[in-house]
PDB file of C-alpha atoms in Angstrom:
ATOM      1  CA  GLU A   1       1.550  -0.520 -12.627  1.00  0.00           C
ATOM      2  CA  THR A   2       5.128  -2.106 -12.074  1.00  0.00           C
ATOM      3  CA  GLY A   3       3.724  -3.587  -8.756  1.00  0.00           C
ATOM      4  CA  GLY A   4       6.279  -5.105  -6.427  1.00  0.00           C
ATOM      5  CA  MET A   5       9.065  -5.640  -9.171  1.00  0.00           C
ATOM      6  CA  ASN A   6      11.730  -4.044  -7.056  1.00  0.00           C
ATOM      7  CA  ASP A   7      10.672  -6.172  -4.230  1.00  0.00           C
ATOM      8  CA  VAL A   8      10.911  -9.354  -6.208  1.00  0.00           C
ATOM      9  CA  LEU A   9      14.265  -8.454  -7.635  1.00  0.00           C
ATOM     10  CA  TYR A  10      15.839  -7.530  -4.180  1.00  0.00           C
ATOM     11  CA  ARG A  11      14.558 -10.930  -2.948  1.00  0.00           C
ATOM     12  CA  LEU A  12      16.119 -12.512  -6.031  1.00  0.00           C
ATOM     13  CA  TYR A  13      19.388 -10.730  -5.281  1.00  0.00           C
ATOM     14  CA  ALA A  14      19.380 -11.859  -1.721  1.00  0.00           C
ATOM     15  CA  VAL A  15      19.190 -15.596  -3.040  1.00  0.00           C
ATOM     16  CA  THR A  16      21.572 -15.507  -5.790  1.00  0.00           C
ATOM     17  CA  GLY A  17      24.038 -12.691  -4.903  1.00  0.00           C
ATOM     18  CA  ASP A  18      24.118 -11.813  -8.634  1.00  0.00           C
ATOM     19  CA  PRO A  19      25.071  -8.086  -8.861  1.00  0.00           C
ATOM     20  CA  ARG A  20      22.762  -8.019 -12.098  1.00  0.00           C
ATOM     21  CA  HIS A  21      19.779  -8.528 -10.270  1.00  0.00           C
ATOM     22  CA  LEU A  22      20.540  -5.794  -7.566  1.00  0.00           C
ATOM     23  CA  LYS A  23      21.078  -3.460 -10.665  1.00  0.00           C
ATOM     24  CA  LEU A  24      17.885  -4.450 -12.221  1.00  0.00           C
ATOM     25  CA  ALA A  25      15.790  -3.965  -8.955  1.00  0.00           C
ATOM     26  CA  HIS A  26      17.395  -0.394  -8.723  1.00  0.00           C
ATOM     27  CA  LEU A  27      15.650   0.120 -12.245  1.00  0.00           C
ATOM     28  CA  PHE A  28      12.255  -0.287 -10.728  1.00  0.00           C
ATOM     29  CA  ASP A  29      13.004   1.882  -7.580  1.00  0.00           C
ATOM     30  CA  LYS A  30      11.300   4.953  -9.192  1.00  0.00           C
ATOM     31  CA  PRO A  31      13.534   7.850  -7.911  1.00  0.00           C
ATOM     32  CA  CYS A  32      11.155  10.435  -8.972  1.00  0.00           C
ATOM     33  CA  PHE A  33       8.928   9.230  -6.080  1.00  0.00           C
ATOM     34  CA  LEU A  34      11.298   7.976  -3.514  1.00  0.00           C
ATOM     35  CA  GLY A  35      13.306  11.269  -3.834  1.00  0.00           C
ATOM     36  CA  LEU A  36      10.498  13.036  -2.561  1.00  0.00           C
ATOM     37  CA  LEU A  37      10.163  10.652   0.386  1.00  0.00           C
ATOM     38  CA  ALA A  38      14.018  11.124   1.029  1.00  0.00           C
ATOM     39  CA  VAL A  39      13.784  14.599   1.478  1.00  0.00           C
ATOM     40  CA  GLN A  40      10.775  14.137   3.502  1.00  0.00           C
ATOM     41  CA  ALA A  41       8.078  16.090   1.377  1.00  0.00           C
ATOM     42  CA  ASP A  42       4.488  15.079   1.487  1.00  0.00           C
ATOM     43  CA  SER A  43       4.069  15.389  -1.882  1.00  0.00           C
ATOM     44  CA  LEU A  44       1.705  12.209  -2.411  1.00  0.00           C
ATOM     45  CA  SER A  45      -1.378  14.214  -3.946  1.00  0.00           C
ATOM     46  CA  GLY A  46      -1.996  13.170  -7.456  1.00  0.00           C
ATOM     47  CA  PHE A  47       0.026   9.998  -7.176  1.00  0.00           C
ATOM     48  CA  HIS A  48      -1.769   6.643  -8.026  1.00  0.00           C
ATOM     49  CA  ALA A  49      -1.598   4.990  -4.832  1.00  0.00           C
ATOM     50  CA  ASN A  50      -1.247   1.353  -5.537  1.00  0.00           C
ATOM     51  CA  THR A  51       1.504   2.088  -8.157  1.00  0.00           C
ATOM     52  CA  HIS A  52       3.488   3.624  -5.492  1.00  0.00           C
ATOM     53  CA  ILE A  53       2.991   1.684  -2.313  1.00  0.00           C
ATOM     54  CA  PRO A  54       4.727  -1.553  -3.835  1.00  0.00           C
ATOM     55  CA  VAL A  55       7.582   0.862  -4.555  1.00  0.00           C
ATOM     56  CA  VAL A  56       7.852   1.596  -0.909  1.00  0.00           C
ATOM     57  CA  VAL A  57       7.728  -2.051  -0.275  1.00  0.00           C
ATOM     58  CA  GLY A  58      10.622  -2.590  -2.504  1.00  0.00           C
ATOM     59  CA  ALA A  59      12.694   0.325  -0.930  1.00  0.00           C
ATOM     60  CA  LEU A  60      12.202  -1.540   2.484  1.00  0.00           C
ATOM     61  CA  ARG A  61      13.363  -4.724   0.982  1.00  0.00           C
ATOM     62  CA  ARG A  62      16.317  -2.810  -0.451  1.00  0.00           C
ATOM     63  CA  TYR A  63      17.115  -1.641   3.115  1.00  0.00           C
ATOM     64  CA  GLU A  64      16.817  -5.220   4.442  1.00  0.00           C
ATOM     65  CA  VAL A  65      19.069  -6.651   1.869  1.00  0.00           C
ATOM     66  CA  THR A  66      21.662  -3.948   1.277  1.00  0.00           C
ATOM     67  CA  GLY A  67      21.583  -2.167   4.480  1.00  0.00           C
ATOM     68  CA  ASP A  68      21.344   1.245   3.140  1.00  0.00           C
ATOM     69  CA  THR A  69      19.524   3.071   5.992  1.00  0.00           C
ATOM     70  CA  LEU A  70      17.886   5.782   3.515  1.00  0.00           C
ATOM     71  CA  TYR A  71      15.473   3.116   2.380  1.00  0.00           C
ATOM     72  CA  LYS A  72      14.493   2.510   5.753  1.00  0.00           C
ATOM     73  CA  GLU A  73      14.087   6.196   6.675  1.00  0.00           C
ATOM     74  CA  ILE A  74      11.964   6.575   3.372  1.00  0.00           C
ATOM     75  CA  GLY A  75       9.627   3.770   4.374  1.00  0.00           C
ATOM     76  CA  THR A  76       9.240   5.234   7.902  1.00  0.00           C
ATOM     77  CA  PHE A  77       8.350   8.712   6.746  1.00  0.00           C
ATOM     78  CA  PHE A  78       5.990   7.396   3.980  1.00  0.00           C
ATOM     79  CA  MET A  79       4.051   5.117   6.658  1.00  0.00           C
ATOM     80  CA  ASP A  80       4.069   8.217   9.117  1.00  0.00           C
ATOM     81  CA  THR A  81       2.747  10.328   6.251  1.00  0.00           C
ATOM     82  CA  ILE A  82       0.080   8.040   5.238  1.00  0.00           C
ATOM     83  CA  ASN A  83      -1.130   7.448   8.730  1.00  0.00           C
ATOM     84  CA  SER A  84      -1.074  11.303   9.686  1.00  0.00           C
ATOM     85  CA  SER A  85      -2.466  12.837   6.572  1.00  0.00           C
ATOM     86  CA  HIS A  86      -3.638  10.249   3.951  1.00  0.00           C
ATOM     87  CA  SER A  87      -5.523   7.490   5.978  1.00  0.00           C
ATOM     88  CA  TYR A  88      -9.090   7.046   6.956  1.00  0.00           C
ATOM     89  CA  ALA A  89     -10.039   6.058  10.386  1.00  0.00           C
ATOM     90  CA  THR A  90     -10.395   2.171   8.892  1.00  0.00           C
ATOM     91  CA  GLY A  91      -6.408   2.345   7.810  1.00  0.00           C
ATOM     92  CA  GLY A  92      -7.554   2.617   4.272  1.00  0.00           C
ATOM     93  CA  THR A  93      -6.017   5.168   1.926  1.00  0.00           C
ATOM     94  CA  SER A  94      -6.939   6.750  -1.345  1.00  0.00           C
ATOM     95  CA  GLU A  95      -9.906   7.994  -3.167  1.00  0.00           C
ATOM     96  CA  SER A  96     -10.565   6.661  -6.718  1.00  0.00           C
ATOM     97  CA  GLU A  97      -7.262   5.136  -6.648  1.00  0.00           C
ATOM     98  CA  PHE A  98      -5.410   8.379  -6.100  1.00  0.00           C
ATOM     99  CA  TRP A  99      -4.028  10.215  -3.029  1.00  0.00           C
ATOM    100  CA  THR A 100      -5.630  13.686  -2.385  1.00  0.00           C
ATOM    101  CA  ASP A 101      -4.635  16.585  -0.507  1.00  0.00           C
ATOM    102  CA  PRO A 102      -3.135  15.918   2.887  1.00  0.00           C
ATOM    103  CA  ARG A 103      -5.594  16.100   5.791  1.00  0.00           C
ATOM    104  CA  ARG A 104      -8.550  16.626   3.470  1.00  0.00           C
ATOM    105  CA  LEU A 105     -10.142  13.177   3.398  1.00  0.00           C
ATOM    106  CA  GLY A 106     -13.429  14.515   4.726  1.00  0.00           C
ATOM    107  CA  SER A 107     -14.306  15.766   1.267  1.00  0.00           C
ATOM    108  CA  THR A 108     -13.700  12.315  -0.300  1.00  0.00           C
ATOM    109  CA  LEU A 109     -16.481  10.415   1.850  1.00  0.00           C
ATOM    110  CA  TRP A 110     -19.280  11.695  -0.476  1.00  0.00           C
ATOM    111  CA  THR A 111     -18.004   9.270  -3.293  1.00  0.00           C
ATOM    112  CA  THR A 112     -18.201   5.577  -3.253  1.00  0.00           C
ATOM    113  CA  GLU A 113     -14.735   5.117  -4.281  1.00  0.00           C
ATOM    114  CA  THR A 114     -12.765   5.466  -1.195  1.00  0.00           C
ATOM    115  CA  GLU A 115     -10.374   2.860   0.342  1.00  0.00           C
ATOM    116  CA  GLU A 116      -9.044   0.630  -2.652  1.00  0.00           C
ATOM    117  CA  SER A 117      -8.682  -2.722  -1.001  1.00  0.00           C
ATOM    118  CA  CYS A 118      -5.262  -3.471  -2.691  1.00  0.00           C
ATOM    119  CA  THR A 119      -3.736  -0.325  -1.220  1.00  0.00           C
ATOM    120  CA  THR A 120      -4.706  -1.628   2.174  1.00  0.00           C
ATOM    121  CA  TYR A 121      -2.934  -4.927   1.695  1.00  0.00           C
ATOM    122  CA  ASN A 122       0.139  -3.247   0.507  1.00  0.00           C
ATOM    123  CA  MET A 123       0.232  -0.835   3.353  1.00  0.00           C
ATOM    124  CA  LEU A 124       0.026  -3.964   5.437  1.00  0.00           C
ATOM    125  CA  LYS A 125       3.290  -5.121   3.984  1.00  0.00           C
ATOM    126  CA  VAL A 126       4.979  -1.632   4.948  1.00  0.00           C
ATOM    127  CA  ALA A 127       3.605  -1.925   8.351  1.00  0.00           C
ATOM    128  CA  ARG A 128       4.989  -5.546   8.797  1.00  0.00           C
ATOM    129  CA  PHE A 129       8.485  -4.252   7.824  1.00  0.00           C
ATOM    130  CA  LEU A 130       8.555  -1.569  10.247  1.00  0.00           C
ATOM    131  CA  LEU A 131       6.931  -3.450  13.180  1.00  0.00           C
ATOM    132  CA  ARG A 132       9.467  -6.237  12.660  1.00  0.00           C
ATOM    133  CA  TRP A 133      12.541  -4.065  12.772  1.00  0.00           C
ATOM    134  CA  THR A 134      11.394  -1.449  15.527  1.00  0.00           C
ATOM    135  CA  ARG A 135       8.739  -3.482  17.660  1.00  0.00           C
ATOM    136  CA  GLU A 136       6.827  -0.361  17.779  1.00  0.00           C
ATOM    137  CA  MET A 137       3.094  -0.541  18.820  1.00  0.00           C
ATOM    138  CA  ARG A 138       1.883   2.094  16.420  1.00  0.00           C
ATOM    139  CA  TYR A 139       2.718  -0.249  13.485  1.00  0.00           C
ATOM    140  CA  ALA A 140       0.791  -3.142  15.343  1.00  0.00           C
ATOM    141  CA  ASP A 141      -2.128  -0.831  15.885  1.00  0.00           C
ATOM    142  CA  TYR A 142      -2.170   0.232  12.335  1.00  0.00           C
ATOM    143  CA  TYR A 143      -1.993  -3.469  11.016  1.00  0.00           C
ATOM    144  CA  GLU A 144      -4.911  -4.580  13.277  1.00  0.00           C
ATOM    145  CA  ARG A 145      -6.882  -1.746  12.185  1.00  0.00           C
ATOM    146  CA  ALA A 146      -6.344  -2.000   8.535  1.00  0.00           C
ATOM    147  CA  LEU A 147      -6.537  -5.876   8.365  1.00  0.00           C
ATOM    148  CA  THR A 148      -9.990  -5.922  10.136  1.00  0.00           C
ATOM    149  CA  ASN A 149     -11.421  -2.890   8.386  1.00  0.00           C
ATOM    150  CA  GLY A 150      -9.576  -3.288   4.902  1.00  0.00           C
ATOM    151  CA  VAL A 151      -9.147  -6.630   4.301  1.00  0.00           C
ATOM    152  CA  LEU A 152     -11.569  -8.846   6.225  1.00  0.00           C
ATOM    153  CA  SER A 153     -14.355  -6.341   5.521  1.00  0.00           C
ATOM    154  CA  ILE A 154     -13.929  -6.443   1.594  1.00  0.00           C
ATOM    155  CA  GLN A 155     -15.137 -10.111   1.712  1.00  0.00           C
ATOM    156  CA  ARG A 156     -18.731 -11.128   1.200  1.00  0.00           C
ATOM    157  CA  GLY A 157     -19.376 -13.343   4.323  1.00  0.00           C
ATOM    158  CA  GLN A 158     -21.058 -16.368   3.132  1.00  0.00           C
ATOM    159  CA  GLU A 159     -19.947 -16.151  -0.524  1.00  0.00           C
ATOM    160  CA  PRO A 160     -16.216 -17.293  -0.699  1.00  0.00           C
ATOM    161  CA  GLY A 161     -14.403 -15.508  -3.521  1.00  0.00           C
ATOM    162  CA  VAL A 162     -16.626 -12.522  -3.630  1.00  0.00           C
ATOM    163  CA  MET A 163     -15.119  -9.298  -2.784  1.00  0.00           C
ATOM    164  CA  ILE A 164     -15.514  -5.418  -3.591  1.00  0.00           C
ATOM    165  CA  TYR A 165     -12.813  -3.282  -4.911  1.00  0.00           C
ATOM    166  CA  MET A 166     -13.500  -0.164  -3.152  1.00  0.00           C
ATOM    167  CA  LEU A 167     -14.830   0.304   0.391  1.00  0.00           C
ATOM    168  CA  PRO A 168     -17.320   3.318   0.455  1.00  0.00           C
ATOM    169  CA  LEU A 169     -17.029   4.980   3.802  1.00  0.00           C
ATOM    170  CA  GLY A 170     -19.413   7.729   3.547  1.00  0.00           C
ATOM    171  CA  PRO A 171     -22.307   7.922   5.814  1.00  0.00           C
ATOM    172  CA  GLY A 172     -25.328   5.678   4.756  1.00  0.00           C
ATOM    173  CA  ASN A 173     -23.152   4.224   1.946  1.00  0.00           C
ATOM    174  CA  SER A 174     -23.586   0.405   1.289  1.00  0.00           C
ATOM    175  CA  LYS A 175     -20.793  -1.733  -0.112  1.00  0.00           C
ATOM    176  CA  ALA A 176     -22.858  -2.754  -2.920  1.00  0.00           C
ATOM    177  CA  VAL A 177     -23.437   0.677  -4.324  1.00  0.00           C
ATOM    178  CA  SER A 178     -19.848   1.517  -5.193  1.00  0.00           C
ATOM    179  CA  TYR A 179     -19.031   2.047  -8.940  1.00  0.00           C
ATOM    180  CA  HIS A 180     -17.791  -1.800  -9.149  1.00  0.00           C
ATOM    181  CA  GLY A 181     -20.262  -3.098  -6.441  1.00  0.00           C
ATOM    182  CA  TRP A 182     -19.669  -6.493  -5.303  1.00  0.00           C
ATOM    183  CA  GLY A 183     -17.406  -8.688  -7.653  1.00  0.00           C
ATOM    184  CA  THR A 184     -18.061 -12.614  -8.480  1.00  0.00           C
ATOM    185  CA  ALA A 185     -16.587 -15.619  -7.603  1.00  0.00           C
ATOM    186  CA  PHE A 186     -15.320 -16.478 -11.006  1.00  0.00           C
ATOM    187  CA  SER A 187     -15.713 -13.721 -13.493  1.00  0.00           C
ATOM    188  CA  SER A 188     -14.296 -10.851 -11.751  1.00  0.00           C
ATOM    189  CA  PHE A 189     -10.467 -10.270 -11.367  1.00  0.00           C
ATOM    190  CA  TRP A 190      -9.708  -6.838  -9.956  1.00  0.00           C
ATOM    191  CA  CYS A 191      -6.347  -6.404  -8.342  1.00  0.00           C
ATOM    192  CA  CYS A 192      -8.068  -7.005  -4.996  1.00  0.00           C
ATOM    193  CA  TYR A 193      -8.705 -10.511  -5.835  1.00  0.00           C
ATOM    194  CA  GLY A 194      -5.132 -11.113  -5.999  1.00  0.00           C
ATOM    195  CA  THR A 195      -4.445  -9.247  -2.698  1.00  0.00           C
ATOM    196  CA  GLY A 196      -7.507  -9.308  -0.502  1.00  0.00           C
TER     197      GLY A 196
END
């Protein structure tokens, strides 16, 4: 996962104005993915969610830094697509780290590997950009739902530093029975420990 390298490099370019930083940021934009979003194709199925959400965060940063409206449109289409076709009621997305067929999330509830916590954290970044620019309540609603259900809920109440990787959403599922179960305060370091 290249994470948010394009985002970091667009930020660096904004500070330095060095065109080499802008060129390097472009190398992490992943046109094979952003291109699908640019033509407004819901082709997310099969993509690794937390590899690609940070690419969209970087695309939104690209718009902010360069003013290229295509990247704002990409981010808006992506958020709308996730919300309408790839999001659980909690605001979380993905099953076993991947997006599945649009509008078919019900079949994924029987696994314990639903709603990867880092994807929720990164979707909050997407929502924050769009809310800041548009002031549309739908982004605030998403943010509240995802923060409450997908970030705060992955932490283990009275045990600071203990989190879960996946939030099982199926009927009768317990947080403790997911494949990873509860982490530990000092010997687990999943991606959600850095983002949750």
